[in-house]
Short mmCIF file of C-alpha atoms in Angstrom, two decimals:
data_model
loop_
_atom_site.label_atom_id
_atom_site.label_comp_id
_atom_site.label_asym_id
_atom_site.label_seq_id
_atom_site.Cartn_x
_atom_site.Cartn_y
_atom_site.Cartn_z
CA UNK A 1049 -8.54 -27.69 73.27
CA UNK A 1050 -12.18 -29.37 73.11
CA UNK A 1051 -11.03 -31.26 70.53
CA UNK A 1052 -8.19 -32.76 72.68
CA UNK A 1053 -10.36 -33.11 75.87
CA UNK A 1054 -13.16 -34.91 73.54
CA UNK A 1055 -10.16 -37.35 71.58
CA UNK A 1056 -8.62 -38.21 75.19
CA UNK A 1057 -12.04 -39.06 76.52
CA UNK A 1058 -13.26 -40.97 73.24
CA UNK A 1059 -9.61 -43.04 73.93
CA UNK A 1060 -10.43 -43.50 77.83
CA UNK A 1061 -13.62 -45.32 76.76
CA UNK A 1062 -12.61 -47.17 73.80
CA UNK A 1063 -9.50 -48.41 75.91
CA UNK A 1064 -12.00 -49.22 78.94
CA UNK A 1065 -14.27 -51.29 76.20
CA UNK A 1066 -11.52 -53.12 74.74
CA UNK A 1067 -9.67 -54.15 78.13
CA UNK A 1068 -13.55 -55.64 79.07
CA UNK A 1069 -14.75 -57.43 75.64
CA UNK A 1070 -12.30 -58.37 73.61
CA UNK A 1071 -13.45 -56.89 70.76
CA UNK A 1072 -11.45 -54.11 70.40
CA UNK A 1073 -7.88 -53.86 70.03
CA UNK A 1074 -4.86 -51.77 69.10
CA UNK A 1075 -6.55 -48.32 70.31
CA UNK A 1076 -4.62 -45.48 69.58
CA UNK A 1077 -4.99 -42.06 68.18
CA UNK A 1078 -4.34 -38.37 68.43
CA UNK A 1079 -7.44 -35.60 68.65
CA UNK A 1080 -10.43 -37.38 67.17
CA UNK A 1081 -8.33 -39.20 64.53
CA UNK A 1082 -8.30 -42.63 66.37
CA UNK A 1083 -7.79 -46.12 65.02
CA UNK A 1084 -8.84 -49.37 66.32
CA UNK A 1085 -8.88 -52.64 65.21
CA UNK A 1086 -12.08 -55.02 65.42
CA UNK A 1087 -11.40 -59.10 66.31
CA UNK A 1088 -13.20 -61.68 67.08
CA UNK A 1089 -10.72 -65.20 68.47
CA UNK A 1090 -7.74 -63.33 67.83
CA UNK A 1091 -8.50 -62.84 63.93
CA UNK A 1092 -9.71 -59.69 62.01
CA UNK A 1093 -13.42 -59.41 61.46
CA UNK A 1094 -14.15 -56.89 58.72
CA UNK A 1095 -17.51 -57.96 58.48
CA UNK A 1096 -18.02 -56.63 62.16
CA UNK A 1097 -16.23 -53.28 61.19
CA UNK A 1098 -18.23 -53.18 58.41
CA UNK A 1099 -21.30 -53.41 60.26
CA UNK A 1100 -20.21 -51.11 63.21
CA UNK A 1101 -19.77 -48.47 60.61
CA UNK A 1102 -23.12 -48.85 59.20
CA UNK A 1103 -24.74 -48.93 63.23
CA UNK A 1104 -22.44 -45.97 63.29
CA UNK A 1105 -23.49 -43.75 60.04
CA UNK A 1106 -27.47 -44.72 61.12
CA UNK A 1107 -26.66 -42.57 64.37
CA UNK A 1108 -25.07 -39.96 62.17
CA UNK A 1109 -21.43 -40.75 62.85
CA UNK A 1110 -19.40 -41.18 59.75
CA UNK A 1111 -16.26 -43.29 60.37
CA UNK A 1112 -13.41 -44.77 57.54
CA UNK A 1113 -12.51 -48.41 57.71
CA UNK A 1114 -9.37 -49.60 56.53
CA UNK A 1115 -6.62 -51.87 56.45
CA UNK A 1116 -7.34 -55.55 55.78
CA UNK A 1117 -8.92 -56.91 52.62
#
């Protein structure tokens, strides 16, 4: 299905992104429902998430961030 083809592609490049900066980490998903986890030095950075979201939602992209408090 296109939304298959779209979530495997989506996963391709957020894999590709992760193995090259750093950034990224924990990729996974199913579809478009994909999860990722943003660090900076090994730690969790929700300030970054927080502002990837925002960079995100300006571009008309609405994402959910979760997890750590």
């Amino acid at each position: 299905s296109d939304v298959t083809t779209k979530g495997e592609f989506l996963l391709s490049a957020l894999n590709d992104f992760a193995r090259r900066d750093g950034l990224l980490s924990h990729v996974r998903g199913k579809g478009l429902m994909i999860g990722f986890e943003i660090r900076k030095d090994g730690e969790p950075r929700k300030d970054l998430a927080n502002a990837f979201a925002k960079i995100c939602l300006d571009n008309g992209l609405i994402l959910f961030t979760g997890g750590y408090n």
